[in-house]
Tab-separated table of N, CA and C in Angstrom:
chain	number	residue	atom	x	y	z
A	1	UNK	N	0.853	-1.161	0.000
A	1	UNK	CA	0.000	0.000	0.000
A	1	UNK	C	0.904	1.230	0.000
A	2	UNK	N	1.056	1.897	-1.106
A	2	UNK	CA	2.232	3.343	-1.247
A	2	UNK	C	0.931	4.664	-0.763
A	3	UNK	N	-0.167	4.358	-0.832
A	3	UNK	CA	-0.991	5.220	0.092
A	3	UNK	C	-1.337	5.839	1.309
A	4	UNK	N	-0.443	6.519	2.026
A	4	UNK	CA	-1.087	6.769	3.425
A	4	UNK	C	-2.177	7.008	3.681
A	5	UNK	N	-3.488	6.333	4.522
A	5	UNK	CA	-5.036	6.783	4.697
A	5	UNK	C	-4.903	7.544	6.153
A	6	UNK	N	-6.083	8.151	6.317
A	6	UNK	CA	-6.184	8.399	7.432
A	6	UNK	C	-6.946	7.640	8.633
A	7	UNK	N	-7.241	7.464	9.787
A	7	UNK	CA	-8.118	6.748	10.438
A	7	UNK	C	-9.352	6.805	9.534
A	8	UNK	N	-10.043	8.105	9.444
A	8	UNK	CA	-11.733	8.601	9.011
A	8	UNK	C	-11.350	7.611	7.504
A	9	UNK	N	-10.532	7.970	6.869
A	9	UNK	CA	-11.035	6.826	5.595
A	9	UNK	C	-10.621	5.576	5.686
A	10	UNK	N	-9.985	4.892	6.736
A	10	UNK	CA	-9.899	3.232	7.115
A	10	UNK	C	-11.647	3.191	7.436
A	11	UNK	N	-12.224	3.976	8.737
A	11	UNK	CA	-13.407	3.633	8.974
A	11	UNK	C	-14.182	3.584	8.130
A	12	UNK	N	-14.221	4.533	6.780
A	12	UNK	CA	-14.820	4.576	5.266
A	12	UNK	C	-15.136	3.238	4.827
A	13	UNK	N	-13.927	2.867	4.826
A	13	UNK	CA	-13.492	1.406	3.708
A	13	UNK	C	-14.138	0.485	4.617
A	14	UNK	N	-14.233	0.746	6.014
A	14	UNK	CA	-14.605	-0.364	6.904
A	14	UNK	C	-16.196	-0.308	6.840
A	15	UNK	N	-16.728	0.491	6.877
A	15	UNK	CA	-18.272	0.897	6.822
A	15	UNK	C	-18.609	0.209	5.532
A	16	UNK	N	-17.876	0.440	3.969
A	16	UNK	CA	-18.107	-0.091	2.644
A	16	UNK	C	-18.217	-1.326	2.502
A	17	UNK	N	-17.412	-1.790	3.653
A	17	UNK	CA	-17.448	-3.642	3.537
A	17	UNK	C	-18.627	-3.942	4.367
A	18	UNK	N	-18.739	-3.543	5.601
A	18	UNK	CA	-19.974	-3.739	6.042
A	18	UNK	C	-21.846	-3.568	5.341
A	19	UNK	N	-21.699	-2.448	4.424
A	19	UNK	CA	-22.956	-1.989	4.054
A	19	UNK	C	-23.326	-3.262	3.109
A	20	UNK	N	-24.865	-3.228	3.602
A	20	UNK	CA	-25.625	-3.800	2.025
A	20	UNK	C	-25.589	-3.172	1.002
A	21	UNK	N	-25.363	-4.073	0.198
A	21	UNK	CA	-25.687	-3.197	-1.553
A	21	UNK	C	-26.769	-2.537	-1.871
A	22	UNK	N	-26.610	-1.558	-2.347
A	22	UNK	CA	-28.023	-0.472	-2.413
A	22	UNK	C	-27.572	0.022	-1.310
A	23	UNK	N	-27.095	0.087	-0.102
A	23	UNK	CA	-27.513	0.465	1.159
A	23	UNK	C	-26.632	2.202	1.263
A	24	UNK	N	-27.687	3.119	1.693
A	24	UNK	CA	-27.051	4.270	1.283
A	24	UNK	C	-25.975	4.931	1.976
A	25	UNK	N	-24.754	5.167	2.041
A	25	UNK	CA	-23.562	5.105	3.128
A	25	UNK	C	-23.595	6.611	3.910
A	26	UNK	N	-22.956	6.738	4.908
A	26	UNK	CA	-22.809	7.768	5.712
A	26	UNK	C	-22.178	8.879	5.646
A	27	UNK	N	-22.237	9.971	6.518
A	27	UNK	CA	-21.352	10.863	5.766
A	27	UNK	C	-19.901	10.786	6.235
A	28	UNK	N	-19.437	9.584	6.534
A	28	UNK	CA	-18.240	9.342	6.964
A	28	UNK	C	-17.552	8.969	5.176
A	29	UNK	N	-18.682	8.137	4.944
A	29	UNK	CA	-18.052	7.894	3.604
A	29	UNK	C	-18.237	8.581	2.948
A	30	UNK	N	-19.260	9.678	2.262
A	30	UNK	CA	-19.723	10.571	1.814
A	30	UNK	C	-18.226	11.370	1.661
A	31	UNK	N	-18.067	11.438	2.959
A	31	UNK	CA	-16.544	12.426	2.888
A	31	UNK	C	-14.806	11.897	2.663
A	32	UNK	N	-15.079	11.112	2.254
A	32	UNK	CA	-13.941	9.998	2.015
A	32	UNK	C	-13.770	9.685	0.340
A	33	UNK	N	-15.428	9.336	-0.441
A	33	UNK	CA	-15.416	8.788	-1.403
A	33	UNK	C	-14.814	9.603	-2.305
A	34	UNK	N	-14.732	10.408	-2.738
A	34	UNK	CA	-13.353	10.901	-3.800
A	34	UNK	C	-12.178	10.943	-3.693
A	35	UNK	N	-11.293	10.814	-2.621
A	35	UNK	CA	-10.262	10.453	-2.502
A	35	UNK	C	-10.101	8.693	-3.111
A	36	UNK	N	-10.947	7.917	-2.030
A	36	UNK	CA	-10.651	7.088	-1.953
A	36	UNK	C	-11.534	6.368	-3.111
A	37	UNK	N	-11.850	6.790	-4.099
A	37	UNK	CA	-12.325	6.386	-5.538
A	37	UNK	C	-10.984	7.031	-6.349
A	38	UNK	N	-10.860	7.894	-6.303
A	38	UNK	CA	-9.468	8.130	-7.167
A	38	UNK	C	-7.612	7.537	-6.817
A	39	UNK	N	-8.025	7.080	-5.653
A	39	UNK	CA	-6.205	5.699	-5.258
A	39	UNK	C	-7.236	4.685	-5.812
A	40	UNK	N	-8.814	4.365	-5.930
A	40	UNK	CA	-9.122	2.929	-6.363
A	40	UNK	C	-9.190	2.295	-5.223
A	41	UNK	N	-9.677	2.520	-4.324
A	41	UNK	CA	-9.969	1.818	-2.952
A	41	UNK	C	-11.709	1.152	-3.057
A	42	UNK	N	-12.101	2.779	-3.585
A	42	UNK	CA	-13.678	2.170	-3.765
A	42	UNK	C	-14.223	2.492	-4.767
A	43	UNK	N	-15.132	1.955	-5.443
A	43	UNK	CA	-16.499	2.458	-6.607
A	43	UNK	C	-17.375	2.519	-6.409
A	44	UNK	N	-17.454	3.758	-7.142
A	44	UNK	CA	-19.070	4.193	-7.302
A	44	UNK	C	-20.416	3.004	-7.986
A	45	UNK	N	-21.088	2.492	-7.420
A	45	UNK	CA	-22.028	1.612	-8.591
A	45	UNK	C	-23.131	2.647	-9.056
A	46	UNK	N	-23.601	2.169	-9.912
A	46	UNK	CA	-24.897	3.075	-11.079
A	46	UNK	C	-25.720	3.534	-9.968
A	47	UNK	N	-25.658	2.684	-9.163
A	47	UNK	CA	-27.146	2.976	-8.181
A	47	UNK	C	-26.801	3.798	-6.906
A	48	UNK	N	-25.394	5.076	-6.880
A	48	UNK	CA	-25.178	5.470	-6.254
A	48	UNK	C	-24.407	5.414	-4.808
A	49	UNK	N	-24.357	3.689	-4.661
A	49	UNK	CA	-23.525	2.914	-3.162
A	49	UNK	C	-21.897	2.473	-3.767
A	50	UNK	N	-21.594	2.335	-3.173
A	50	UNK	CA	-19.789	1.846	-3.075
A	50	UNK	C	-19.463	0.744	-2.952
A	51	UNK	N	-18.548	0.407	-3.900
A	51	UNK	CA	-18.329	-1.148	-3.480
A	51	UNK	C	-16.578	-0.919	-3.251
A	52	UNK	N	-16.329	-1.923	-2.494
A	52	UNK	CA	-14.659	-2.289	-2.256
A	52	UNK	C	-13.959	-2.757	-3.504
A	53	UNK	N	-12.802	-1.995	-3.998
A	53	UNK	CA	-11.688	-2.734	-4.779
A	53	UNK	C	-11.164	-3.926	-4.246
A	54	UNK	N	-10.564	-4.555	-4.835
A	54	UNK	CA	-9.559	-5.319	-4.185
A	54	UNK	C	-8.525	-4.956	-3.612
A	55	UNK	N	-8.063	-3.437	-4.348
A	55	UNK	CA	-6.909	-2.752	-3.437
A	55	UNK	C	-7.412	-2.173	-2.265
A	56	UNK	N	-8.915	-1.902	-1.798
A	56	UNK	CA	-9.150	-1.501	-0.589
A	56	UNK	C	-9.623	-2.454	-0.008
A	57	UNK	N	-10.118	-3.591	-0.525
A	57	UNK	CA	-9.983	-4.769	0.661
A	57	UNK	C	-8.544	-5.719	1.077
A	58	UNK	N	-7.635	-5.157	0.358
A	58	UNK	CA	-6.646	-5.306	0.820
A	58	UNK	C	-6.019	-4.834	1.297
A	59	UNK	N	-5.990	-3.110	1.475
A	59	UNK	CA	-5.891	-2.064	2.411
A	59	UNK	C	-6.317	-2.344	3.899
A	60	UNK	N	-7.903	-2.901	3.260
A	60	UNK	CA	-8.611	-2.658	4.832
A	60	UNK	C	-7.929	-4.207	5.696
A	61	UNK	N	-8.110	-5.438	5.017
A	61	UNK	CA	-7.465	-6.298	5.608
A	61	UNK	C	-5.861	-6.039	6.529
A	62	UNK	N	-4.986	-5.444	5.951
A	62	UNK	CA	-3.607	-5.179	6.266
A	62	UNK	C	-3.669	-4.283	7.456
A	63	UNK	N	-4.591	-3.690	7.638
A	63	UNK	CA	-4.812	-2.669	8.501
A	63	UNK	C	-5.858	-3.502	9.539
A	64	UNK	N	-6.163	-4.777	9.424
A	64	UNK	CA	-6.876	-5.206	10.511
A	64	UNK	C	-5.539	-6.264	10.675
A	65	UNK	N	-4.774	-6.688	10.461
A	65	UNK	CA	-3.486	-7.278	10.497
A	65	UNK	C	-2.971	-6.559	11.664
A	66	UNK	N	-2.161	-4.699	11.210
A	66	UNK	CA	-1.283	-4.337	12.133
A	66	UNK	C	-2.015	-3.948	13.359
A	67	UNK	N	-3.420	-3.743	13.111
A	67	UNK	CA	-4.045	-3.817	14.958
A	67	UNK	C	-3.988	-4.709	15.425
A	68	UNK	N	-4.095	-5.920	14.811
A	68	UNK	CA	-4.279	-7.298	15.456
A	68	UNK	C	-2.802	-7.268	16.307
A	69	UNK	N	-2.023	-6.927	15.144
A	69	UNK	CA	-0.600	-7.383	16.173
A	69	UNK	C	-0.002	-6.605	17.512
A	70	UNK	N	-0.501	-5.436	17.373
A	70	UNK	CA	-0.892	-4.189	18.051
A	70	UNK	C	-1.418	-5.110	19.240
A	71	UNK	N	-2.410	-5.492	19.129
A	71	UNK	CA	-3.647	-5.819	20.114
A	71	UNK	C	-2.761	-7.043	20.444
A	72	UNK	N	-2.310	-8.278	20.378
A	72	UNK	CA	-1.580	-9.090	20.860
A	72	UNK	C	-0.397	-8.863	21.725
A	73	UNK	N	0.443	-8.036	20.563
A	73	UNK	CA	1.896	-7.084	21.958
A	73	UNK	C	1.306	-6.575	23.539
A	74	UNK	N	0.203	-6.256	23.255
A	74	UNK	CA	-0.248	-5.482	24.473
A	74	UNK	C	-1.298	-6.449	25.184
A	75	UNK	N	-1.893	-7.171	24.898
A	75	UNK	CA	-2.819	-8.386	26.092
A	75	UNK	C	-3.133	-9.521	24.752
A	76	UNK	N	-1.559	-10.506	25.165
A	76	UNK	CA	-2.024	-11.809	24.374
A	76	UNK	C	-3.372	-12.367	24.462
A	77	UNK	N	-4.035	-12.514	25.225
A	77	UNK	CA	-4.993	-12.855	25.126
A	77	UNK	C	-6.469	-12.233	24.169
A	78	UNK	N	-6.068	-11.294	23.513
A	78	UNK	CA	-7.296	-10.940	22.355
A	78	UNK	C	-7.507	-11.500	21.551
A	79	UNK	N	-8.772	-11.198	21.370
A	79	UNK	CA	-9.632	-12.243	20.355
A	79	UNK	C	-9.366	-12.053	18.989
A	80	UNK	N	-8.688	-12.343	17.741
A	80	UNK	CA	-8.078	-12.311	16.584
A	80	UNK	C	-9.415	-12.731	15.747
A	81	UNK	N	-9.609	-12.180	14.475
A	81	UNK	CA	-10.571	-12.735	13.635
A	81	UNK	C	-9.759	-13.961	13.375
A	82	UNK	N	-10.653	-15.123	12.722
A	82	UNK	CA	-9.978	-16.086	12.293
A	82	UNK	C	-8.473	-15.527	10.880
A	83	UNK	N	-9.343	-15.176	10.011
A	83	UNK	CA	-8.592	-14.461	8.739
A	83	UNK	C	-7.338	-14.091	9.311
A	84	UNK	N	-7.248	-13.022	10.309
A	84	UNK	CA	-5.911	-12.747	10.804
A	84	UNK	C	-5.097	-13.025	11.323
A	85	UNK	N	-6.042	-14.199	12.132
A	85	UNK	CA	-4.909	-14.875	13.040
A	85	UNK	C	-3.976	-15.993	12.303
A	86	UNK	N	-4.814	-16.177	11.056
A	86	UNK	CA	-3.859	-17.837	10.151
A	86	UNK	C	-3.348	-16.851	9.471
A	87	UNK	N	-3.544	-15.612	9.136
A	87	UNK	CA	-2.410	-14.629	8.150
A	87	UNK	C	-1.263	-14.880	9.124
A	88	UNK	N	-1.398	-14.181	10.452
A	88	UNK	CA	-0.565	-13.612	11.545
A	88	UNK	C	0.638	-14.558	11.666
A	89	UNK	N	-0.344	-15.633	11.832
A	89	UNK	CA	0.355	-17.039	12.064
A	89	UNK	C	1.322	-17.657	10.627
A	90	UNK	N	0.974	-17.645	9.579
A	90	UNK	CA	1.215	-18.243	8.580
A	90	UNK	C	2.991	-17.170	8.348
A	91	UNK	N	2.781	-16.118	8.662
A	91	UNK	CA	3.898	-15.503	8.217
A	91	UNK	C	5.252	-15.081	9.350
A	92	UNK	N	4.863	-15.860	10.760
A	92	UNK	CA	5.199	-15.871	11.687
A	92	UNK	C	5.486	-14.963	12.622
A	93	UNK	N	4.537	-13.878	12.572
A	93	UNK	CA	4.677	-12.542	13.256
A	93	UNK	C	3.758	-13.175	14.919
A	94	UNK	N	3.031	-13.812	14.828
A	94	UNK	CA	2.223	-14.307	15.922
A	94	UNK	C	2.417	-15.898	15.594
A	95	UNK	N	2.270	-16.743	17.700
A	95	UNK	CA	2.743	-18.241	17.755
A	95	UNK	C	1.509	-18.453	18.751
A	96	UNK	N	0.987	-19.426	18.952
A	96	UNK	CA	-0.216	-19.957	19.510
A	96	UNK	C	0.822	-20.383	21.047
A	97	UNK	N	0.233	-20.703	21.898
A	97	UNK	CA	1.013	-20.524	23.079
A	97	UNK	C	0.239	-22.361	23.910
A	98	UNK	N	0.530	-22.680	25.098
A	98	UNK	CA	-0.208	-23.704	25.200
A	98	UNK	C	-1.467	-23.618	26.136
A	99	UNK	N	-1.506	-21.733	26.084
A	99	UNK	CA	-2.814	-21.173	27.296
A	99	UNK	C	-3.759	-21.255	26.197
A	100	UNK	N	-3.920	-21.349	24.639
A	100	UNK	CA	-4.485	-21.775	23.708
A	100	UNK	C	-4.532	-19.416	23.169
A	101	UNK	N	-4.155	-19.036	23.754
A	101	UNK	CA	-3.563	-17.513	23.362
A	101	UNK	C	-2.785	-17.071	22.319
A	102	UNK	N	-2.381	-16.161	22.108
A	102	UNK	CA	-1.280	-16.147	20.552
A	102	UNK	C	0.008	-15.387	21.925
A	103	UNK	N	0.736	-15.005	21.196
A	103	UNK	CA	2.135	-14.567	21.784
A	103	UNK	C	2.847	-13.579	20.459
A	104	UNK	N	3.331	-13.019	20.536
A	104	UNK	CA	3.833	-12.516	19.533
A	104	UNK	C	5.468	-12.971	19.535
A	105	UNK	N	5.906	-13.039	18.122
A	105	UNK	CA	7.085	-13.296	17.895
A	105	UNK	C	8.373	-12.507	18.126
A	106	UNK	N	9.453	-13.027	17.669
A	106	UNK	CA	10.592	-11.472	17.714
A	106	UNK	C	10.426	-10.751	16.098
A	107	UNK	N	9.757	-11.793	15.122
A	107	UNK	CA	9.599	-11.025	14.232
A	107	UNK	C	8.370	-10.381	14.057
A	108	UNK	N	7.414	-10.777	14.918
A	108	UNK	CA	5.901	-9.763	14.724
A	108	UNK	C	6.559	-8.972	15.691
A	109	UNK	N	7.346	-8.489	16.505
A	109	UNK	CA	7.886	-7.419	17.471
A	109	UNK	C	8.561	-6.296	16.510
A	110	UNK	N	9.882	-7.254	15.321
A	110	UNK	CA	10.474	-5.992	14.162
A	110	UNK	C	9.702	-5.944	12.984
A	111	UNK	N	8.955	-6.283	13.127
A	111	UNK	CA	7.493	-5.738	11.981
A	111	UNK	C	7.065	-4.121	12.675
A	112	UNK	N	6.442	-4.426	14.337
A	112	UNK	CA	5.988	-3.618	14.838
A	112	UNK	C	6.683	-2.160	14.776
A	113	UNK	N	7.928	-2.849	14.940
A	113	UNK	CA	9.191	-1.584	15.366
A	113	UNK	C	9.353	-0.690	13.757
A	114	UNK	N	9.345	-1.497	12.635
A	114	UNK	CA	9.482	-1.236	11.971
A	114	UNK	C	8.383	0.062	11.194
A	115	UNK	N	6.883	-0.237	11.792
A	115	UNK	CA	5.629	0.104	11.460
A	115	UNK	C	5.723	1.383	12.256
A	116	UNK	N	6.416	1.491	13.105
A	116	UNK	CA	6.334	2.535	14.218
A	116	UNK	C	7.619	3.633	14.110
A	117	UNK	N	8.725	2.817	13.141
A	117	UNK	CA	9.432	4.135	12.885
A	117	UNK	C	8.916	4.330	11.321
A	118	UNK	N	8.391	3.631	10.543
A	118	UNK	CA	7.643	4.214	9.010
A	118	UNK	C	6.407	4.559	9.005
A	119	UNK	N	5.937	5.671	9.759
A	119	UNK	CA	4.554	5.690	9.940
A	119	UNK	C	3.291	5.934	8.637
A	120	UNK	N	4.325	6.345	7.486
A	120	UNK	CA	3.520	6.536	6.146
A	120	UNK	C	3.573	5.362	5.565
């Protein structure tokens, strides 16, 4: 992602995945959707509602990734969507523990470090 978003348009993209189709969006998104129609995050459909790219559901995923790991460094014990936790796991940033908890790794730690001195 060479895009920096802001929180208000993560919650955008997050609201877009949530809405029904047809379903008329907020002015959270309202105030988001031209930006984030012109990086290609979201589209406009005929009927006026937004649908997710693949580059913004892959935005929005990656960004439920670095909270997740966020949220693990700080009380192993949080509840991980499934999706993130076999990402988390699969790439070895997070390790399942035998309290049946995750733990974070030394490399989900220089991911973190890394995320925290590149903040764009």
């Amino acid at each position: 992602m060479t895009q920096p978003l802001s929180r208000d348009e993560f919650e955008a993209l997050e609201e877009v995945h949530r809405l029904a189709k047809g379903a008329k969006p907020s002015a959270c998104v309202a105030r988001n959707a031209k930006k984030l129609c012109g990086i290609k995050m979201l589209q406009q459909r005929r009927d006026g509602s937004y649908a997710l790219t693949d580059k913004g559901g892959e935005a929005l995923f990656m960004h439920h990734c670095i909270k997740g790991l966020r949220a693990i460094a700080t009380d192993p014990a949080t509840r991980l969507e499934p999706a993130v936790a076999t990402f988390l796991g699969r790439k070895g940033h997070i390790a399942a523990n035998s309290a049946g908890t995750f733990e974070i790794t030394a490399k989900g730690r220089e991911c973190l470090e890394d995320i925290a001195s590149n903040p764009g």
